[in-house]
PDB file of C-alpha atoms in Angstrom:
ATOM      1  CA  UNK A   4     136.072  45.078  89.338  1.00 48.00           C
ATOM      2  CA  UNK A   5     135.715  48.155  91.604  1.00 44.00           C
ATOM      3  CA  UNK A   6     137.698  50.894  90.322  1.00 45.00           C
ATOM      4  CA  UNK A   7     138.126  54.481  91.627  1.00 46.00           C
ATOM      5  CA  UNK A   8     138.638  57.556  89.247  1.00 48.00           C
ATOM      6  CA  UNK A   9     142.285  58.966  89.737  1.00 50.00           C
ATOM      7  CA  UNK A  10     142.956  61.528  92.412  1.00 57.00           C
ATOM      8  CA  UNK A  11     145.609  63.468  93.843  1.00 79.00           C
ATOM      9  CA  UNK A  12     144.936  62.239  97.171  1.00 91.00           C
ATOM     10  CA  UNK A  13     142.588  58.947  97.860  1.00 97.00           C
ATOM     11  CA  UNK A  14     140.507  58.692 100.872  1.00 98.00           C
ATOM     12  CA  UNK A  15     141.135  55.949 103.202  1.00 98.00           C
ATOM     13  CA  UNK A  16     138.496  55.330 105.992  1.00 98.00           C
ATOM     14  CA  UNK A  17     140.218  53.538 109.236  1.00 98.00           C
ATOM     15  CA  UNK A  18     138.495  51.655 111.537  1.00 98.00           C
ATOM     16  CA  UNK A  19     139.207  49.172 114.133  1.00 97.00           C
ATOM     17  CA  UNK A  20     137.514  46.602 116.761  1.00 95.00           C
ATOM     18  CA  UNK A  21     140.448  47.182 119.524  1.00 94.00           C
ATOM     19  CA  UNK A  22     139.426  50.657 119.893  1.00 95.00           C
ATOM     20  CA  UNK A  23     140.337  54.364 118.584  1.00 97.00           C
ATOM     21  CA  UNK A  24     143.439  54.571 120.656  1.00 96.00           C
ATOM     22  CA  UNK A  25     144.807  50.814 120.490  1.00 96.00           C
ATOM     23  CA  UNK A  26     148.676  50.557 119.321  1.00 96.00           C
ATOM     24  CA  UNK A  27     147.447  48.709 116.083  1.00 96.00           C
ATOM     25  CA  UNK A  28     145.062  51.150 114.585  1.00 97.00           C
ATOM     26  CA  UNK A  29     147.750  54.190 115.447  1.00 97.00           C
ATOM     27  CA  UNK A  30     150.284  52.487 113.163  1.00 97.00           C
ATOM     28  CA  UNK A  31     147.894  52.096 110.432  1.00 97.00           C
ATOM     29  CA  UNK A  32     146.923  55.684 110.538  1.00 97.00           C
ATOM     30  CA  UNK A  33     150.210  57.023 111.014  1.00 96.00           C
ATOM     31  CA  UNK A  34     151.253  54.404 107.428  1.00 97.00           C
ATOM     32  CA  UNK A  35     147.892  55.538 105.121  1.00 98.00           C
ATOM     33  CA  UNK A  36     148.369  59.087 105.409  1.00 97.00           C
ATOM     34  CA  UNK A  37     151.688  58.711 103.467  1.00 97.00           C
ATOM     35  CA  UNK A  38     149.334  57.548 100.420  1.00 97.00           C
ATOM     36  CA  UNK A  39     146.739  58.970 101.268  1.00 97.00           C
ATOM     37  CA  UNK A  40     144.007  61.250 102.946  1.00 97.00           C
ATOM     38  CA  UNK A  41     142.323  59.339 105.953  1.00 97.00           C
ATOM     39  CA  UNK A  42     139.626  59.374 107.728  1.00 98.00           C
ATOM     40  CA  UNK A  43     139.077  57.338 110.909  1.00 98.00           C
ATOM     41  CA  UNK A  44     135.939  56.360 112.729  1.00 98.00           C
ATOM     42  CA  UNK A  45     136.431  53.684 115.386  1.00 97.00           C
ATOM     43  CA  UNK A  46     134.880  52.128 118.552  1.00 97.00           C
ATOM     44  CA  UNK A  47     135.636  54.754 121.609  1.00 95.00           C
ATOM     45  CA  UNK A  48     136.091  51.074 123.560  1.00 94.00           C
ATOM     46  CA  UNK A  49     136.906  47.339 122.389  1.00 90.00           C
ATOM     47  CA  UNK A  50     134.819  45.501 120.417  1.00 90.00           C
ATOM     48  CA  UNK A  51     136.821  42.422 119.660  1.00 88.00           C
ATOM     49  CA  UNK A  52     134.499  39.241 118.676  1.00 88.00           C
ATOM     50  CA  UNK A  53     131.554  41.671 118.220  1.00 89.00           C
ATOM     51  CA  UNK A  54     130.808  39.721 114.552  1.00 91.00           C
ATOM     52  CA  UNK A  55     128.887  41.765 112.577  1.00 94.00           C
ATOM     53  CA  UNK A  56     126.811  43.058 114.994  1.00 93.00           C
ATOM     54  CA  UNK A  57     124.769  46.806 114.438  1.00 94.00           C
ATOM     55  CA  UNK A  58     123.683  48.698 117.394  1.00 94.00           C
ATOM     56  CA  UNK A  59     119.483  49.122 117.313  1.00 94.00           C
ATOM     57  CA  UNK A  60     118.565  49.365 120.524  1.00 94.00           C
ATOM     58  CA  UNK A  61     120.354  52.184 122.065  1.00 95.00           C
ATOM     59  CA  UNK A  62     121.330  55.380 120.342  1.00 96.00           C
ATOM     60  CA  UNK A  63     124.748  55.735 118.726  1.00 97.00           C
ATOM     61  CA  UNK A  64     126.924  58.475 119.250  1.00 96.00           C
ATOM     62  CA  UNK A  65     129.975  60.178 117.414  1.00 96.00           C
ATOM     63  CA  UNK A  66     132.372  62.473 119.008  1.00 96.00           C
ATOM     64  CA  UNK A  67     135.121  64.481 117.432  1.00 96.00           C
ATOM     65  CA  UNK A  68     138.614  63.589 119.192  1.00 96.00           C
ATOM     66  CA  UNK A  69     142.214  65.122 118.144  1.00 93.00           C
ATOM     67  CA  UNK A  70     144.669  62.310 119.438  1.00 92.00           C
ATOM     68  CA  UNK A  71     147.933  63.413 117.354  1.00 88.00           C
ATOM     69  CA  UNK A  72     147.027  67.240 117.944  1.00 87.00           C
ATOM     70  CA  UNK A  73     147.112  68.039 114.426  1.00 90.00           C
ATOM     71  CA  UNK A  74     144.024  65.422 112.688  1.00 93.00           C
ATOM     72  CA  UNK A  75     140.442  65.157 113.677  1.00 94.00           C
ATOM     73  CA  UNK A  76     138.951  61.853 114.350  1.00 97.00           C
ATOM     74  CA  UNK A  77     135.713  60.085 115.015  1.00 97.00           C
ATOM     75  CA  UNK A  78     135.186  58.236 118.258  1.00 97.00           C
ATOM     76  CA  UNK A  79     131.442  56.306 117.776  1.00 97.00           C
ATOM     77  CA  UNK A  80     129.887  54.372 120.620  1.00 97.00           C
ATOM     78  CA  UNK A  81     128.553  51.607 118.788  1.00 96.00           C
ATOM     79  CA  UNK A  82     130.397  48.862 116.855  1.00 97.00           C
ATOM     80  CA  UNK A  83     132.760  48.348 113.971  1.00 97.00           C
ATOM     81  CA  UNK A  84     129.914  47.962 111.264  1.00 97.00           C
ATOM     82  CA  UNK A  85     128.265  50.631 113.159  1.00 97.00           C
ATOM     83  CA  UNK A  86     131.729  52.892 112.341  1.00 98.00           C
ATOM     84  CA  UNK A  87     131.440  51.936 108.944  1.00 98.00           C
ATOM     85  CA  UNK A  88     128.125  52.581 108.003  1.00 97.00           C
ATOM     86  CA  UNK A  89     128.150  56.375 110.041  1.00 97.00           C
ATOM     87  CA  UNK A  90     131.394  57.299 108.532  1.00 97.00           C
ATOM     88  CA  UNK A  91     129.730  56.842 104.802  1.00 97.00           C
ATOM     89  CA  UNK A  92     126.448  58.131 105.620  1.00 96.00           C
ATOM     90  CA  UNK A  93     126.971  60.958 108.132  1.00 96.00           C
ATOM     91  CA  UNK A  94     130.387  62.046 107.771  1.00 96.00           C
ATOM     92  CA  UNK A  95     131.865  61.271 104.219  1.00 97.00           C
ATOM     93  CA  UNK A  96     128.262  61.407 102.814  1.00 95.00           C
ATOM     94  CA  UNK A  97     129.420  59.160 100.136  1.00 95.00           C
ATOM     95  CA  UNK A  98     131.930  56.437  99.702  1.00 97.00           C
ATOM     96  CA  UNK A  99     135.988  56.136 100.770  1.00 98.00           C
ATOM     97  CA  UNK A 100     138.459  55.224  97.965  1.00 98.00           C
ATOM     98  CA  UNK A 101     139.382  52.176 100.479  1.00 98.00           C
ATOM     99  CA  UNK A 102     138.464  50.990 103.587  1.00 98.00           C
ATOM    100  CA  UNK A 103     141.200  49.331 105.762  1.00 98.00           C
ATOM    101  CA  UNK A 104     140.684  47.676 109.279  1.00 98.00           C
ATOM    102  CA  UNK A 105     143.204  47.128 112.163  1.00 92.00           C
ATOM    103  CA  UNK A 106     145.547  46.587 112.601  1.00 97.00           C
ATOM    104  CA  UNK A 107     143.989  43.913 114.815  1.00 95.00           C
ATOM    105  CA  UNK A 108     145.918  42.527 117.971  1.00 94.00           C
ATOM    106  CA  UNK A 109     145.446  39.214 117.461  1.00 94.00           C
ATOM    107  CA  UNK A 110     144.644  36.867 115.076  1.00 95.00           C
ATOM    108  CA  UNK A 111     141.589  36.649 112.109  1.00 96.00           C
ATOM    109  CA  UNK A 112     142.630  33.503 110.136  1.00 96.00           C
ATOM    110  CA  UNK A 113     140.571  30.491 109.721  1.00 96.00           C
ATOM    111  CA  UNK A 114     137.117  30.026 111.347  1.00 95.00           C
ATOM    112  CA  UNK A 115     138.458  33.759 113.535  1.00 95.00           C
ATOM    113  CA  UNK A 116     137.232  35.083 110.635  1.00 95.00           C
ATOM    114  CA  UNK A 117     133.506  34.527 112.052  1.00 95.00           C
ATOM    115  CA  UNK A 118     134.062  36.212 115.006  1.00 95.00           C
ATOM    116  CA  UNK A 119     135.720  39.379 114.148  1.00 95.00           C
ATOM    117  CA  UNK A 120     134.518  42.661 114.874  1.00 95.00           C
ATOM    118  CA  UNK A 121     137.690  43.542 112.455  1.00 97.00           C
ATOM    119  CA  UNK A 122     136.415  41.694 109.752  1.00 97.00           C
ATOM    120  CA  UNK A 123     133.105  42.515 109.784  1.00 97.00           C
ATOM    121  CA  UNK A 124     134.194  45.757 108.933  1.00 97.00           C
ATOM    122  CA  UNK A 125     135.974  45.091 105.957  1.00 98.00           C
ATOM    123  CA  UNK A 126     132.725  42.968 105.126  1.00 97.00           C
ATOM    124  CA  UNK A 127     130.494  45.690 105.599  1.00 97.00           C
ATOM    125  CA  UNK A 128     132.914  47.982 103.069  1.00 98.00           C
ATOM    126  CA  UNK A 129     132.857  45.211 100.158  1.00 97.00           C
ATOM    127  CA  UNK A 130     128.818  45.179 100.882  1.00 97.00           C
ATOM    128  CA  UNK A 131     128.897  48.844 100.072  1.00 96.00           C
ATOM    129  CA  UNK A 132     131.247  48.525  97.447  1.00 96.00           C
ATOM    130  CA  UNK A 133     134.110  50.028  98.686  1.00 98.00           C
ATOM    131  CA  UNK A 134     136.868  48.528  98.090  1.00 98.00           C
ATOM    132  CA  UNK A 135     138.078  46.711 101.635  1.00 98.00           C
ATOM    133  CA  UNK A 136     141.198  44.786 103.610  1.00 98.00           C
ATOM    134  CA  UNK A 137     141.198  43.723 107.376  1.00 98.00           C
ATOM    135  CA  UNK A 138     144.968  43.546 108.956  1.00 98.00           C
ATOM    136  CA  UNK A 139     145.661  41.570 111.763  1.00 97.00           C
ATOM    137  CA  UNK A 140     148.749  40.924 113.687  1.00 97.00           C
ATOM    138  CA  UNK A 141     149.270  37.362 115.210  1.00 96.00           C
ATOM    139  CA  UNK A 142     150.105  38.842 118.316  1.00 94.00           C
ATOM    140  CA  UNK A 143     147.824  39.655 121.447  1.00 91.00           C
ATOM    141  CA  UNK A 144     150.443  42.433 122.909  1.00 89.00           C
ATOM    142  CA  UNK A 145     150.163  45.942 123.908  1.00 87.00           C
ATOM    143  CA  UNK A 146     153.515  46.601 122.362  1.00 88.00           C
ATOM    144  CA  UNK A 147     153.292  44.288 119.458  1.00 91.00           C
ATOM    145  CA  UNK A 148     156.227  44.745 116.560  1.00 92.00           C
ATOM    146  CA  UNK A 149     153.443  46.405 114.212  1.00 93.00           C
ATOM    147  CA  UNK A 150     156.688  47.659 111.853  1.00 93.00           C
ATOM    148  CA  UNK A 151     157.951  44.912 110.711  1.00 92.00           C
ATOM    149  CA  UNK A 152     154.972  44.149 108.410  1.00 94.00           C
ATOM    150  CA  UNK A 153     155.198  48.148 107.555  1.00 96.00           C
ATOM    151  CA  UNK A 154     156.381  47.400 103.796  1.00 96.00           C
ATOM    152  CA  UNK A 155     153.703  45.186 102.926  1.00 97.00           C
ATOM    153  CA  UNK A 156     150.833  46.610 104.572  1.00 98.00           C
ATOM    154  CA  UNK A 157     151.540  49.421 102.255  1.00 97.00           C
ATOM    155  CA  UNK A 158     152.082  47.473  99.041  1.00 97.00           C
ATOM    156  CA  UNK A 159     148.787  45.803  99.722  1.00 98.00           C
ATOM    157  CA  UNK A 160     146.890  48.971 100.546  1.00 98.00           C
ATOM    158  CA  UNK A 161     148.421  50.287  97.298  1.00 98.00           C
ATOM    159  CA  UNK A 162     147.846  47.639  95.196  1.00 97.00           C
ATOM    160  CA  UNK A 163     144.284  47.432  96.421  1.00 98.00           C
ATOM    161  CA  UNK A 164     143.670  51.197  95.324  1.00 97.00           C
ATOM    162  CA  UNK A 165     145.710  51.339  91.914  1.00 96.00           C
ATOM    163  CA  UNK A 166     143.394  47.817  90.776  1.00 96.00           C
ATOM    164  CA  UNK A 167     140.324  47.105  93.071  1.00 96.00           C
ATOM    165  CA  UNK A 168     138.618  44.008  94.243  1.00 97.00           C
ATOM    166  CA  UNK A 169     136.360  41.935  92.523  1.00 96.00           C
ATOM    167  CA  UNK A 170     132.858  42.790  93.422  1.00 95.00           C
ATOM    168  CA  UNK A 171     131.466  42.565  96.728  1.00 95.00           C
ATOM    169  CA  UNK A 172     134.730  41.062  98.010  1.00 97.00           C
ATOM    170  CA  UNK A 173     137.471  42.282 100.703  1.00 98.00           C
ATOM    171  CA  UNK A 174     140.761  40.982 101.526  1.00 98.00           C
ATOM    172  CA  UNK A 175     141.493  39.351 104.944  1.00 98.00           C
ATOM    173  CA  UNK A 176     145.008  39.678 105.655  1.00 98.00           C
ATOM    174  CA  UNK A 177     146.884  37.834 108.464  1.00 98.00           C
ATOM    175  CA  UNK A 178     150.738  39.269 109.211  1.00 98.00           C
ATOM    176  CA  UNK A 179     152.494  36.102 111.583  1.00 97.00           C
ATOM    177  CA  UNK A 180     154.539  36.777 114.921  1.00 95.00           C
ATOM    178  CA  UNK A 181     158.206  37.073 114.686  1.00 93.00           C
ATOM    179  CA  UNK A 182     160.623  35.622 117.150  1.00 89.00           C
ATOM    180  CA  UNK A 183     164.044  36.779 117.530  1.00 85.00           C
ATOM    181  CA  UNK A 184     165.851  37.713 114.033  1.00 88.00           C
ATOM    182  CA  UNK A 185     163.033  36.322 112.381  1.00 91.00           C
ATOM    183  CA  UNK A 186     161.577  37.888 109.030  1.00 93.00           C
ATOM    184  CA  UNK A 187     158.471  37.791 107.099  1.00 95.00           C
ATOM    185  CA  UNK A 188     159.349  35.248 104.091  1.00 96.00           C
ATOM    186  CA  UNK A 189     156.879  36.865 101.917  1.00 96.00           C
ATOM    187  CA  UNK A 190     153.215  36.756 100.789  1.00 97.00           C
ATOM    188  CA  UNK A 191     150.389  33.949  99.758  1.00 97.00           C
ATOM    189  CA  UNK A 192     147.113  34.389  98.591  1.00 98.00           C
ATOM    190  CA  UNK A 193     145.465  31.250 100.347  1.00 97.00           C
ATOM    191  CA  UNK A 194     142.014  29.556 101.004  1.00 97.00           C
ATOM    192  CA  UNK A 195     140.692  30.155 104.451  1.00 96.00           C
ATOM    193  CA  UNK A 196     141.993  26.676 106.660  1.00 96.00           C
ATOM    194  CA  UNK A 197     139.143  24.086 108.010  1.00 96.00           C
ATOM    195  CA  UNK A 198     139.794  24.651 111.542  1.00 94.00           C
ATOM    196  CA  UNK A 199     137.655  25.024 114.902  1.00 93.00           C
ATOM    197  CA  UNK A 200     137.591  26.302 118.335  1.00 94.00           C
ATOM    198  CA  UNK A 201     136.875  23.647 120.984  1.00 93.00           C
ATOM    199  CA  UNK A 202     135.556  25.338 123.199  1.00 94.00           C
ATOM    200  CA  UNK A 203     135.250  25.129 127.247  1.00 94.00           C
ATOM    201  CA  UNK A 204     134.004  27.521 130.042  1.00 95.00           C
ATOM    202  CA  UNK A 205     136.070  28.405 133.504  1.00 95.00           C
ATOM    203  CA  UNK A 206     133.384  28.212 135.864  1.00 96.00           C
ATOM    204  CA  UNK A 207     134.696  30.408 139.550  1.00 96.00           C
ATOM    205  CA  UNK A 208     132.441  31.984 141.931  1.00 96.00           C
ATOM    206  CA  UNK A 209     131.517  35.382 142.721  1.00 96.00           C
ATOM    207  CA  UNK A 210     131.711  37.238 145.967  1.00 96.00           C
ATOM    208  CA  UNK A 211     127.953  36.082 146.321  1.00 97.00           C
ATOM    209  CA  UNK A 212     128.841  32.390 145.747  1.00 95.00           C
ATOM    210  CA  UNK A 213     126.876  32.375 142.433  1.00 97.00           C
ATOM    211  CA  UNK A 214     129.014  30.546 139.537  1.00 97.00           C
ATOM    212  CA  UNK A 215     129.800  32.623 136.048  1.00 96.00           C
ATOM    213  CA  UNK A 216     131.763  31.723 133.388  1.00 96.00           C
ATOM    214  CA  UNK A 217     134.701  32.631 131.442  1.00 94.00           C
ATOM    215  CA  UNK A 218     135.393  31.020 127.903  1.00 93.00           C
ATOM    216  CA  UNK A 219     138.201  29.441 127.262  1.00 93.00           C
ATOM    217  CA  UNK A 220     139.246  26.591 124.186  1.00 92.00           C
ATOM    218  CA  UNK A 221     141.852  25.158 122.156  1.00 94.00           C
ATOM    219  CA  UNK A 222     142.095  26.156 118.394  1.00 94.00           C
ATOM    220  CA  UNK A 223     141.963  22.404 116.280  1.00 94.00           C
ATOM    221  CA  UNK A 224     143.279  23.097 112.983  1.00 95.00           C
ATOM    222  CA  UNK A 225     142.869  19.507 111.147  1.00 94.00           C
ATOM    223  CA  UNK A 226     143.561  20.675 107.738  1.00 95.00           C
ATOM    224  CA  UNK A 227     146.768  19.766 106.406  1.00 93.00           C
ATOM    225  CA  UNK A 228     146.360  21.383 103.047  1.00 95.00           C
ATOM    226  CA  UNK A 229     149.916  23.832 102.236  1.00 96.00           C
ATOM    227  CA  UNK A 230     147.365  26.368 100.671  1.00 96.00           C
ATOM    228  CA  UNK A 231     145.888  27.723 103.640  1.00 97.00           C
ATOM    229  CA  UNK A 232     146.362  30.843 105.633  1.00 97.00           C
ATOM    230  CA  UNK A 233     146.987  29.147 108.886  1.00 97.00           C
ATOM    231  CA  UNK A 234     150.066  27.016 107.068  1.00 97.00           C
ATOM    232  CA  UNK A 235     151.136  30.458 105.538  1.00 97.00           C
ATOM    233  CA  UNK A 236     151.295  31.909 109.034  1.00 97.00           C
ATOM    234  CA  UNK A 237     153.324  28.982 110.672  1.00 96.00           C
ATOM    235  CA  UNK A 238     155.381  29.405 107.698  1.00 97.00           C
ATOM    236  CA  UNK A 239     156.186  32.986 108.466  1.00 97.00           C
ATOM    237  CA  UNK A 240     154.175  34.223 105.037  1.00 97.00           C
ATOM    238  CA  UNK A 241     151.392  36.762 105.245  1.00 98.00           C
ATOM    239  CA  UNK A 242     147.865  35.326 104.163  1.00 98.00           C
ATOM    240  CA  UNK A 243     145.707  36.897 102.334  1.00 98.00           C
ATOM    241  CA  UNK A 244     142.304  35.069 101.869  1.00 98.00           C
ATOM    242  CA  UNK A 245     139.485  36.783  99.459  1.00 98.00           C
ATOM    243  CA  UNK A 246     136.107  37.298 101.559  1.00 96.00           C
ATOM    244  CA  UNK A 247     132.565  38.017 100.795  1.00 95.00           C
ATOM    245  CA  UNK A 248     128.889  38.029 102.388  1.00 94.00           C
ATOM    246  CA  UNK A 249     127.147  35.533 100.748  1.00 93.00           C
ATOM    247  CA  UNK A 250     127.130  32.595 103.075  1.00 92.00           C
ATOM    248  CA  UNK A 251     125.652  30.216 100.599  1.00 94.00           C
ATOM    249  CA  UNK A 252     127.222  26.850 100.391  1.00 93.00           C
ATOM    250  CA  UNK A 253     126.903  26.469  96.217  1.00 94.00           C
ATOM    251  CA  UNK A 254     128.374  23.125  96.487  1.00 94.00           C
ATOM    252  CA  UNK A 255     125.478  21.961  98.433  1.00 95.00           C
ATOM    253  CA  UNK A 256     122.153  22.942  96.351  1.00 95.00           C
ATOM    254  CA  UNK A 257     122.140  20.217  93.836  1.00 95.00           C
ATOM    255  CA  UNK A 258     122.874  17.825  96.982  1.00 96.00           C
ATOM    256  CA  UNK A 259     119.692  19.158  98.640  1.00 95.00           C
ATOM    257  CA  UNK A 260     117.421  20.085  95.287  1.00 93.00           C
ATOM    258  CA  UNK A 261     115.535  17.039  96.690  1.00 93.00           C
ATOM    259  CA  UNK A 262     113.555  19.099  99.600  1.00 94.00           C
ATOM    260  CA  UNK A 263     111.859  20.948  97.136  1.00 93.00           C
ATOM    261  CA  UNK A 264     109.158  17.612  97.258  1.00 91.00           C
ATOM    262  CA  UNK A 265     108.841  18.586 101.090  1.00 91.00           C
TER     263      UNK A 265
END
């Protein structure tokens, strides 16, 4: 288990795929600097769906920004991983107590997971050993009700620092969309769901006549299992699925062992 040395003050590292000044990522600074003493680096622009992606081909840039008026942040040019990996080695020199992401407008459960510039993050963090949770709100809005989820964002977060992760893993956390007097029934740790994006393009024309394309899908979720994140989110729970890097499918090498006669 990652475990951090007691402190009067933890550091919490902040960053985001929506941008430094999107609604989601202001909440979640404004809520870890009551535990905490934070540090944010985050994408000066949107970088939803940006995967894990690292910026090599054009030089990155950092610039100090004061958004509140009374805390300095860092805006970086490049993406969420990129955020993560200058924040440790050019501006904490060394590593956060805990690395949170978000929150994200918009959901990360299931297959989303993949995608996510949020995510990727969080994966980046548990690479480096830091212990690491993504937040995401199932709700696309501008002006999404970030508060009601206040209590246990916090709990988590807290939790997370007073006992760690297992190694090399991070937490991706899911918070569903109330309607009306709705209320968040509680909490589930749950397996990430078998589902898929089928995906389709819009094709329209340009003032030139030339076609281009704009995707667009339906999300298939097939799995009927009650131990998943997406039936914890219909459900009005928050999921919480355990992460990691390694993409290895362990169930598979004795299936294959055969190739090794190729």
């Amino acid at each position: 288990m990652i475990k951090k040395e007691k402190k009067d003050k933890p550091i919490i590292l902040i960053t985001n795929d929506d941008g430094i000044t999107a609604p989601g990522i202001r909440f979640l600074i404004k809520l870890m600097r009551t535990i905490g003493e934070v540090v944010v680096v985050a994408p000066d622009k949107p970088q939803s769906a940006m995967g894990h992606a690292i910026t090599i081909a054009t030089p990155l840039r950092l610039q100090k920004i004061n958004i509140d008026g009374k805390h300095d942040e860092w805006s970086c040019s490049g993406t969420p991983v990129d955020c993560v990996k200058l924040a440790v080695n050019k501006i904490l020199h060394g590593k956060p107590d805990l690395l949170v992401s978000g929150v994200n407008h918009g959901s990360n459960s299931s297959i989303n997971v993949i995608y996510s510039g949020t995510m990727s993050a969080a994966v980046e963090g548990a690479i480096e050993d830091i212990p690491s949770i993504g937040f995401s709100l199932l709700d696309y809005a501008y002006d999404a009700d970030f508060v009601s989820s206040e209590k246990h964002i916090l709990e988590i977060a807290k939790h997370v620092l007073k006992s760690g992760l297992p190694k090399g893993t991070c937490l991706n956390v899911n918070i569903p969309k109330l309607e009306g007097k709705q209320k968040i029934k509680g909490v589930k740790v749950c397996r990430q769901a078998r589902a898929y994006w089928d995906d389709d393009y819009d094709v329209r024309k340009d003032p030139h006549h030339k076609n281009y394309y704009w995707l667009t899908g339906v999300f298939i979720n097939d799995d009927k299992g009650k131990d998943t994140d997406e039936w914890a989110l219909k459900n009005k729970y928050i999921s919480i699925v355990p992460i990691q890097s390694d993409f290895t499918a362990h169930h598979a090498i004795p299936l294959i062992k055969n190739l090794e006669q190729c």
